[in-house]
mmCIF file of C-alpha atoms and ligand atoms in Angstrom:
data_model
loop_
_atom_site.group_PDB
_atom_site.id
_atom_site.type_symbol
_atom_site.label_atom_id
_atom_site.label_comp_id
_atom_site.label_asym_id
_atom_site.label_seq_id
_atom_site.Cartn_x
_atom_site.Cartn_y
_atom_site.Cartn_z
ATOM 1 C CA MET A 1 -39.640 28.466 17.780
ATOM 2 C CA PRO A 2 -39.822 30.211 20.721
ATOM 3 C CA LYS A 3 -37.082 33.082 22.257
ATOM 4 C CA LYS A 4 -34.630 31.039 23.569
ATOM 5 C CA ASN A 5 -34.005 31.101 27.492
ATOM 6 C CA LEU A 6 -33.344 34.380 28.596
ATOM 7 C CA THR A 7 -31.345 34.192 31.873
ATOM 8 C CA ALA A 8 -28.960 30.691 31.224
ATOM 9 C CA ASN A 9 -25.625 30.924 31.119
ATOM 10 C CA ARG A 10 -25.379 28.497 28.613
ATOM 11 C CA ALA A 11 -21.357 28.562 29.472
ATOM 12 C CA SER A 12 -20.992 27.266 33.105
ATOM 13 C CA LEU A 13 -20.299 24.277 34.055
ATOM 14 C CA ALA A 14 -23.725 23.626 35.743
ATOM 15 C CA HIS A 15 -25.538 24.825 32.491
ATOM 16 C CA ARG A 16 -23.618 21.829 30.718
ATOM 17 C CA ILE A 17 -24.031 19.184 32.789
ATOM 18 C CA ASN A 18 -27.454 19.708 33.440
ATOM 19 C CA TYR A 19 -28.281 20.048 29.876
ATOM 20 C CA ALA A 20 -25.546 16.438 29.073
ATOM 21 C CA LEU A 21 -28.212 14.849 31.958
ATOM 22 C CA ARG A 22 -31.189 16.303 29.857
ATOM 23 C CA ASN A 23 -29.876 15.400 26.322
ATOM 24 C CA PRO A 24 -27.766 12.464 26.677
ATOM 25 C CA GLY A 25 -28.311 11.588 22.744
ATOM 26 C CA ARG A 26 -26.455 15.131 21.997
ATOM 27 C CA VAL A 27 -23.205 14.592 23.762
ATOM 28 C CA PRO A 28 -21.114 13.207 21.034
ATOM 29 C CA LYS A 29 -22.111 15.629 18.671
ATOM 30 C CA TYR A 30 -21.370 18.771 21.099
ATOM 31 C CA MET A 31 -17.875 16.635 22.232
ATOM 32 C CA ILE A 32 -16.701 16.304 18.425
ATOM 33 C CA ARG A 33 -17.776 20.666 17.960
ATOM 34 C CA ALA A 34 -15.895 21.165 20.791
ATOM 35 C CA GLY A 35 -12.692 19.475 19.448
ATOM 36 C CA ARG A 36 -13.090 20.794 16.536
ATOM 37 C CA ASP A 37 -13.489 24.396 17.328
ATOM 38 C CA THR A 38 -10.492 24.232 19.795
ATOM 39 C CA TRP A 39 -8.299 22.926 17.088
ATOM 40 C CA LEU A 40 -9.127 25.817 14.885
ATOM 41 C CA ARG A 41 -9.237 28.396 17.534
ATOM 42 C CA LEU A 42 -5.496 27.249 18.189
ATOM 43 C CA ARG A 43 -4.555 27.810 14.607
ATOM 44 C CA SER A 44 -6.351 31.052 13.873
ATOM 45 C CA PRO A 45 -4.546 34.088 14.893
ATOM 46 C CA ASP A 46 -8.161 35.795 15.452
ATOM 47 C CA HIS A 47 -11.863 35.441 15.795
ATOM 48 C CA VAL A 48 -12.694 36.111 12.450
ATOM 49 C CA SER A 49 -9.819 33.912 10.805
ATOM 50 C CA TYR A 50 -11.239 31.473 13.341
ATOM 51 C CA TYR A 51 -15.037 31.638 12.167
ATOM 52 C CA ARG A 52 -14.190 31.837 8.439
ATOM 53 C CA ALA A 53 -12.211 28.078 9.492
ATOM 54 C CA VAL A 54 -15.855 27.129 11.234
ATOM 55 C CA MET A 55 -17.349 28.105 7.608
ATOM 56 C CA LYS A 56 -14.947 26.627 5.794
ATOM 57 C CA SER A 57 -15.698 23.245 7.531
ATOM 58 C CA ASP A 58 -19.550 23.581 7.761
ATOM 59 C CA THR A 59 -19.857 24.825 4.126
ATOM 60 C CA ALA A 60 -18.559 21.683 2.833
ATOM 61 C CA ALA A 61 -20.282 19.519 4.841
ATOM 62 C CA ASN A 62 -23.908 21.316 4.039
ATOM 63 C CA PRO A 63 -24.113 24.968 3.195
ATOM 64 C CA GLU A 64 -27.550 25.665 4.429
ATOM 65 C CA ALA A 65 -26.986 23.635 7.712
ATOM 66 C CA ALA A 66 -23.726 26.106 7.497
ATOM 67 C CA VAL A 67 -26.103 29.366 7.839
ATOM 68 C CA GLY A 68 -27.901 27.396 10.613
ATOM 69 C CA SER A 69 -30.890 25.585 8.752
ATOM 70 C CA LYS A 70 -31.652 22.242 9.501
ATOM 71 C CA SER A 71 -33.378 21.319 6.589
ATOM 72 C CA HIS A 72 -34.377 23.296 2.687
ATOM 73 C CA ASP A 73 -37.520 23.417 4.054
ATOM 74 C CA ARG A 74 -36.076 25.810 7.411
ATOM 75 C CA TRP A 75 -33.921 27.778 5.071
ATOM 76 C CA LEU A 76 -36.527 28.686 2.261
ATOM 77 C CA ALA A 77 -38.708 29.730 5.743
ATOM 78 C CA LEU A 78 -35.890 31.974 7.315
ATOM 79 C CA GLY A 79 -35.205 33.816 4.203
ATOM 80 C CA ALA A 80 -38.753 34.657 3.598
ATOM 81 C CA MET A 81 -38.788 35.526 7.187
ATOM 82 C CA GLN A 82 -36.438 38.104 6.888
ATOM 83 C CA PHE A 83 -37.802 39.569 3.275
ATOM 84 C CA ASP A 84 -41.530 39.914 4.741
ATOM 85 C CA TYR A 85 -39.959 41.378 7.591
ATOM 86 C CA LEU A 86 -38.491 43.859 6.198
ATOM 87 C CA LYS A 87 -41.082 44.313 3.213
ATOM 88 C CA SER A 88 -43.513 45.265 6.168
ATOM 89 C CA HIS A 89 -40.747 47.643 7.505
ATOM 90 C CA GLY A 90 -41.075 49.999 4.069
ATOM 91 C CA LEU A 91 -38.285 47.910 1.992
ATOM 92 C CA THR A 92 -38.841 48.922 -1.867
ATOM 93 C CA PRO A 93 -37.283 47.762 -5.364
ATOM 94 C CA ASP A 94 -35.128 50.980 -5.346
ATOM 95 C CA ALA A 95 -33.418 50.843 -1.799
ATOM 96 C CA ARG A 96 -29.561 49.943 -2.348
ATOM 97 C CA MET A 97 -29.272 47.060 0.211
ATOM 98 C CA LEU A 98 -26.151 45.977 1.838
ATOM 99 C CA GLU A 99 -26.166 42.268 3.841
ATOM 100 C CA ILE A 100 -23.251 42.015 5.946
ATOM 101 C CA GLY A 101 -22.850 37.930 6.557
ATOM 102 C CA CYS A 102 -25.199 37.387 3.866
ATOM 103 C CA GLY A 103 -24.051 33.928 4.209
ATOM 104 C CA ASN A 104 -25.530 31.400 0.695
ATOM 105 C CA LEU A 105 -28.422 33.762 0.325
ATOM 106 C CA ARG A 106 -31.240 32.198 2.545
ATOM 107 C CA ALA A 107 -32.939 35.540 2.544
ATOM 108 C CA GLY A 108 -30.319 37.197 -0.501
ATOM 109 C CA TRP A 109 -32.122 35.601 -3.244
ATOM 110 C CA ARG A 110 -35.265 36.958 -2.128
ATOM 111 C CA PHE A 111 -34.092 40.399 -1.932
ATOM 112 C CA ILE A 112 -32.051 39.967 -5.149
ATOM 113 C CA GLU A 113 -35.228 39.416 -6.829
ATOM 114 C CA TYR A 114 -37.233 42.254 -5.798
ATOM 115 C CA LEU A 115 -34.420 44.846 -5.544
ATOM 116 C CA ASP A 116 -33.628 46.984 -8.676
ATOM 117 C CA THR A 117 -30.739 45.772 -10.804
ATOM 118 C CA GLY A 118 -27.553 46.066 -9.348
ATOM 119 C CA ASN A 119 -29.093 47.366 -5.873
ATOM 120 C CA TYR A 120 -27.711 44.200 -3.768
ATOM 121 C CA TYR A 121 -24.572 44.498 -2.427
ATOM 122 C CA GLY A 122 -23.617 41.034 0.167
ATOM 123 C CA ILE A 123 -20.263 40.494 1.972
ATOM 124 C CA ASP A 124 -19.112 37.579 3.942
ATOM 125 C CA ILE A 125 -15.936 36.625 5.611
ATOM 126 C CA SER A 126 -16.193 33.323 4.173
ATOM 127 C CA PRO A 127 -15.204 32.451 0.817
ATOM 128 C CA ASP A 128 -16.548 29.081 0.719
ATOM 129 C CA ILE A 129 -20.224 30.150 1.550
ATOM 130 C CA LEU A 130 -19.811 32.935 -1.214
ATOM 131 C CA MET A 131 -19.507 30.301 -3.384
ATOM 132 C CA ALA A 132 -22.525 28.663 -2.135
ATOM 133 C CA ALA A 133 -24.179 31.748 -2.861
ATOM 134 C CA GLN A 134 -23.550 32.169 -6.481
ATOM 135 C CA GLU A 135 -25.150 28.660 -6.494
ATOM 136 C CA THR A 136 -27.662 30.213 -4.827
ATOM 137 C CA ILE A 137 -27.941 33.137 -7.828
ATOM 138 C CA VAL A 138 -27.603 30.399 -10.571
ATOM 139 C CA ARG A 139 -30.362 28.260 -8.874
ATOM 140 C CA HIS A 140 -32.947 30.752 -8.912
ATOM 141 C CA ASP A 141 -31.690 32.520 -12.321
ATOM 142 C CA LEU A 142 -30.879 35.773 -11.174
ATOM 143 C CA ARG A 143 -28.026 36.520 -13.058
ATOM 144 C CA ASP A 144 -29.392 39.475 -14.371
ATOM 145 C CA LYS A 145 -30.108 41.086 -11.329
ATOM 146 C CA LEU A 146 -26.328 41.863 -11.150
ATOM 147 C CA PRO A 147 -25.852 41.283 -7.235
ATOM 148 C CA THR A 148 -22.571 41.936 -6.155
ATOM 149 C CA LEU A 149 -20.848 39.215 -3.516
ATOM 150 C CA THR A 150 -17.478 40.248 -1.990
ATOM 151 C CA PRO A 151 -15.360 38.635 0.705
ATOM 152 C CA VAL A 152 -14.432 40.638 3.862
ATOM 153 C CA ARG A 153 -11.488 40.388 6.621
ATOM 154 C CA ASP A 154 -13.384 43.517 8.613
ATOM 155 C CA LEU A 155 -15.984 45.308 9.162
ATOM 156 C CA LYS A 156 -14.506 48.454 8.055
ATOM 157 C CA PHE A 157 -16.282 48.855 4.520
ATOM 158 C CA ARG A 158 -13.715 50.771 3.647
ATOM 159 C CA PHE A 159 -14.013 50.270 -0.153
ATOM 160 C CA LEU A 160 -17.936 51.026 -0.048
ATOM 161 C CA PRO A 161 -19.075 54.685 -0.938
ATOM 162 C CA ASP A 162 -20.346 57.313 1.474
ATOM 163 C CA ALA A 163 -24.095 57.561 2.547
ATOM 164 C CA HIS A 164 -24.810 54.985 -0.262
ATOM 165 C CA PHE A 165 -27.059 52.087 1.579
ATOM 166 C CA THR A 166 -30.758 52.719 2.547
ATOM 167 C CA VAL A 167 -31.079 49.313 3.798
ATOM 168 C CA VAL A 168 -28.320 47.253 6.017
ATOM 169 C CA HIS A 169 -28.995 43.986 7.080
ATOM 170 C CA ALA A 170 -27.394 41.292 9.248
ATOM 171 C CA HIS A 171 -29.085 38.329 10.252
ATOM 172 C CA SER A 172 -27.882 35.870 12.628
ATOM 173 C CA VAL A 173 -24.198 37.275 12.540
ATOM 174 C CA PHE A 174 -23.705 39.262 15.812
ATOM 175 C CA SER A 175 -25.101 35.976 17.606
ATOM 176 C CA HIS A 176 -21.490 34.843 16.075
ATOM 177 C CA SER A 177 -19.370 38.200 17.013
ATOM 178 C CA PRO A 178 -17.670 39.099 19.601
ATOM 179 C CA LEU A 179 -17.937 42.632 20.894
ATOM 180 C CA THR A 180 -15.093 43.965 19.254
ATOM 181 C CA VAL A 181 -16.271 42.858 15.777
ATOM 182 C CA ILE A 182 -19.770 44.432 16.522
ATOM 183 C CA ASP A 183 -18.146 47.779 17.875
ATOM 184 C CA GLU A 184 -15.954 47.702 14.868
ATOM 185 C CA CYS A 185 -18.731 47.780 12.371
ATOM 186 C CA PHE A 186 -21.129 50.674 14.868
ATOM 187 C CA ALA A 187 -18.131 52.791 14.110
ATOM 188 C CA HIS A 188 -18.150 52.375 10.445
ATOM 189 C CA VAL A 189 -21.521 51.821 9.414
ATOM 190 C CA GLY A 190 -23.040 54.824 9.963
ATOM 191 C CA ARG A 191 -20.324 56.403 7.142
ATOM 192 C CA ILE A 192 -22.202 53.953 4.392
ATOM 193 C CA LEU A 193 -25.796 54.397 5.758
ATOM 194 C CA ALA A 194 -27.522 56.842 3.456
ATOM 195 C CA PRO A 195 -29.553 59.886 5.216
ATOM 196 C CA GLY A 196 -32.842 58.231 6.413
ATOM 197 C CA GLY A 197 -31.342 54.645 6.209
ATOM 198 C CA TRP A 198 -31.408 51.769 8.514
ATOM 199 C CA PHE A 199 -29.382 49.081 9.801
ATOM 200 C CA ASP A 200 -30.979 45.757 11.284
ATOM 201 C CA PHE A 201 -29.422 43.451 12.897
ATOM 202 C CA THR A 202 -30.444 39.741 14.793
ATOM 203 C CA PHE A 203 -28.969 38.940 18.153
ATOM 204 C CA ASP A 204 -29.047 36.126 20.670
ATOM 205 C CA ARG A 205 -30.448 38.102 24.026
ATOM 206 C CA THR A 206 -29.677 37.309 27.237
ATOM 207 C CA GLU A 207 -31.139 39.214 30.079
ATOM 208 C CA GLY A 208 -28.424 37.329 32.435
ATOM 209 C CA GLU A 209 -24.527 37.241 32.617
ATOM 210 C CA GLU A 210 -23.564 37.727 29.026
ATOM 211 C CA HIS A 211 -21.530 35.092 27.779
ATOM 212 C CA HIS A 212 -20.408 32.736 24.734
ATOM 213 C CA VAL A 213 -20.729 29.178 24.064
ATOM 214 C CA LEU A 214 -17.237 28.037 21.869
ATOM 215 C CA ARG A 215 -16.485 31.341 20.516
ATOM 216 C CA GLU A 216 -19.491 30.295 18.248
ATOM 217 C CA ASP A 217 -22.567 31.893 19.718
ATOM 218 C CA PHE A 218 -22.614 34.777 21.666
ATOM 219 C CA TYR A 219 -25.214 36.110 23.896
ATOM 220 C CA TYR A 220 -25.783 39.938 24.953
ATOM 221 C CA ARG A 221 -28.108 42.238 26.426
ATOM 222 C CA THR A 222 -29.918 44.672 24.658
ATOM 223 C CA GLU A 223 -28.908 47.543 26.796
ATOM 224 C CA THR A 224 -24.681 46.444 25.903
ATOM 225 C CA LEU A 225 -25.638 46.902 22.471
ATOM 226 C CA ILE A 226 -27.771 50.193 22.312
ATOM 227 C CA ARG A 227 -25.064 52.011 24.172
ATOM 228 C CA LEU A 228 -22.239 50.497 22.043
ATOM 229 C CA ALA A 229 -24.215 52.078 18.785
ATOM 230 C CA GLU A 230 -25.109 55.435 20.579
ATOM 231 C CA LYS A 231 -21.354 55.204 21.802
ATOM 232 C CA HIS A 232 -20.690 55.865 17.566
ATOM 233 C CA GLY A 233 -23.327 58.313 17.712
ATOM 234 C CA LEU A 234 -26.000 55.951 16.642
ATOM 235 C CA ALA A 235 -29.458 55.725 17.676
ATOM 236 C CA ALA A 236 -30.571 52.070 18.657
ATOM 237 C CA ARG A 237 -33.752 50.563 19.600
ATOM 238 C CA PHE A 238 -34.907 47.279 20.194
ATOM 239 C CA MET A 239 -37.673 45.848 17.863
ATOM 240 C CA ASP A 240 -40.908 44.316 19.394
ATOM 241 C CA ASP A 241 -42.875 43.561 16.510
ATOM 242 C CA TRP A 242 -39.845 40.883 15.360
ATOM 243 C CA GLU A 243 -40.386 39.043 19.057
ATOM 244 C CA LYS A 244 -43.729 37.785 17.801
ATOM 245 C CA LEU A 245 -42.354 36.027 15.115
ATOM 246 C CA PRO A 246 -40.795 32.242 15.425
ATOM 247 C CA HIS A 247 -37.329 33.144 15.512
ATOM 248 C CA GLY A 248 -34.900 32.783 18.373
ATOM 249 C CA GLN A 249 -33.225 36.041 18.273
ATOM 250 C CA SER A 250 -34.182 39.340 18.958
ATOM 251 C CA LYS A 251 -33.404 42.588 16.632
ATOM 252 C CA ILE A 252 -31.976 45.634 17.058
ATOM 253 C CA ARG A 253 -33.045 48.745 14.596
ATOM 254 C CA VAL A 254 -29.671 51.295 14.083
ATOM 255 C CA THR A 255 -30.456 54.959 12.272
ATOM 256 C CA HIS A 256 -28.322 57.987 12.208
ATOM 257 C CA GLY A 257 -28.603 60.948 14.860
ATOM 258 C CA SER A 258 -30.656 60.594 17.927
ATOM 259 C CA THR A 259 -34.045 59.446 17.395
ATOM 260 C CA ALA A 260 -34.570 56.071 15.843
ATOM 261 C CA GLU A 261 -37.538 55.832 13.812
HETATM 262 C C1 SAM B 1 -25.462 31.857 10.482
HETATM 263 S S1 SAM B 1 -24.772 32.565 9.218
HETATM 264 C C2 SAM B 1 -26.400 33.450 8.516
HETATM 265 C C3 SAM B 1 -26.387 33.915 7.073
HETATM 266 C C4 SAM B 1 -27.295 34.994 6.727
HETATM 267 N N1 SAM B 1 -27.370 36.136 6.917
HETATM 268 C C5 SAM B 1 -28.411 34.015 6.946
HETATM 269 O O1 SAM B 1 -29.181 34.424 7.304
HETATM 270 O O2 SAM B 1 -28.872 33.062 6.296
HETATM 271 C C6 SAM B 1 -23.795 33.883 9.721
HETATM 272 C C7 SAM B 1 -22.897 34.459 8.599
HETATM 273 O O3 SAM B 1 -22.612 35.264 8.812
HETATM 274 C C8 SAM B 1 -20.736 35.247 8.615
HETATM 275 N N2 SAM B 1 -20.150 36.429 9.439
HETATM 276 C C9 SAM B 1 -19.856 35.651 10.675
HETATM 277 N N3 SAM B 1 -19.102 36.896 11.278
HETATM 278 C C10 SAM B 1 -18.946 37.954 10.011
HETATM 279 C C11 SAM B 1 -18.226 38.942 10.084
HETATM 280 N N4 SAM B 1 -17.237 39.788 10.855
HETATM 281 N N5 SAM B 1 -18.464 39.966 8.745
HETATM 282 C C12 SAM B 1 -19.369 39.242 7.809
HETATM 283 N N6 SAM B 1 -19.718 37.976 7.748
HETATM 284 C C13 SAM B 1 -19.164 37.510 9.141
HETATM 285 C C14 SAM B 1 -20.509 34.084 8.173
HETATM 286 O O4 SAM B 1 -19.269 33.611 7.631
HETATM 287 C C15 SAM B 1 -21.982 33.238 7.768
HETATM 288 O O5 SAM B 1 -22.160 33.301 6.216
#
């Protein structure tokens, strides 16, 4: 999959009209989604509650589609891409891993299989997708690896220990998050990240105006996220080698201090 158009503002009226003219077959589906999202947004007090409701609705229809995969083959391939990338960057079985927004373990089951018993910790705002994640553990016969799956309301990590996780991973989570959620994560992730540990996340990149579509998909400039991490005393760098992979999003790595490695 090539990178998305890096300058388009998908929220602008001109873009939406243009898109509808080029893809008339997709308009009814978009209208249904826009209607559902408006309804859910009106009933939700904040973004996390809203997105939890989106996930509940999407998971009821199809958990693999709810995390963004159009087919089981794509679900497998997207998980393999995340796993292979981290392994090529030195992930070892003794790593202590936190996956933020673990979904139904598209990549998580591979991490659980590879890591030492008890070393995988997955959190998500959606109890529904975490129940689907339990099914993935059963399907892949990974009970004995004792993974932990926990629902969360925020990204403050208050219940997790200091300097514990050597790898923190968030794939396709900040692409669904307003800046306030990312800011909260950056404000607290340094406390739970072990010395020498790293936090990788993907994001939908724009080189034009930052925008969102239906408050489901958020587009950020790289500098915005790097500066935000730096504001919290973290170092951040754009991962060029991820750009070569067939994935629409980009990746940033965050570490302690001022020199990201
Ligand atoms: C597109 S799915 C990706 C799931 C998984 N990372 C993967 O690659 O298969 C996004 C996941 O992030 C979760 N999520 C969204 N915002 C979150 C937040 N602020 N904190 C934790 N999880 C979040 C959603 O519930 C959903 O399971």
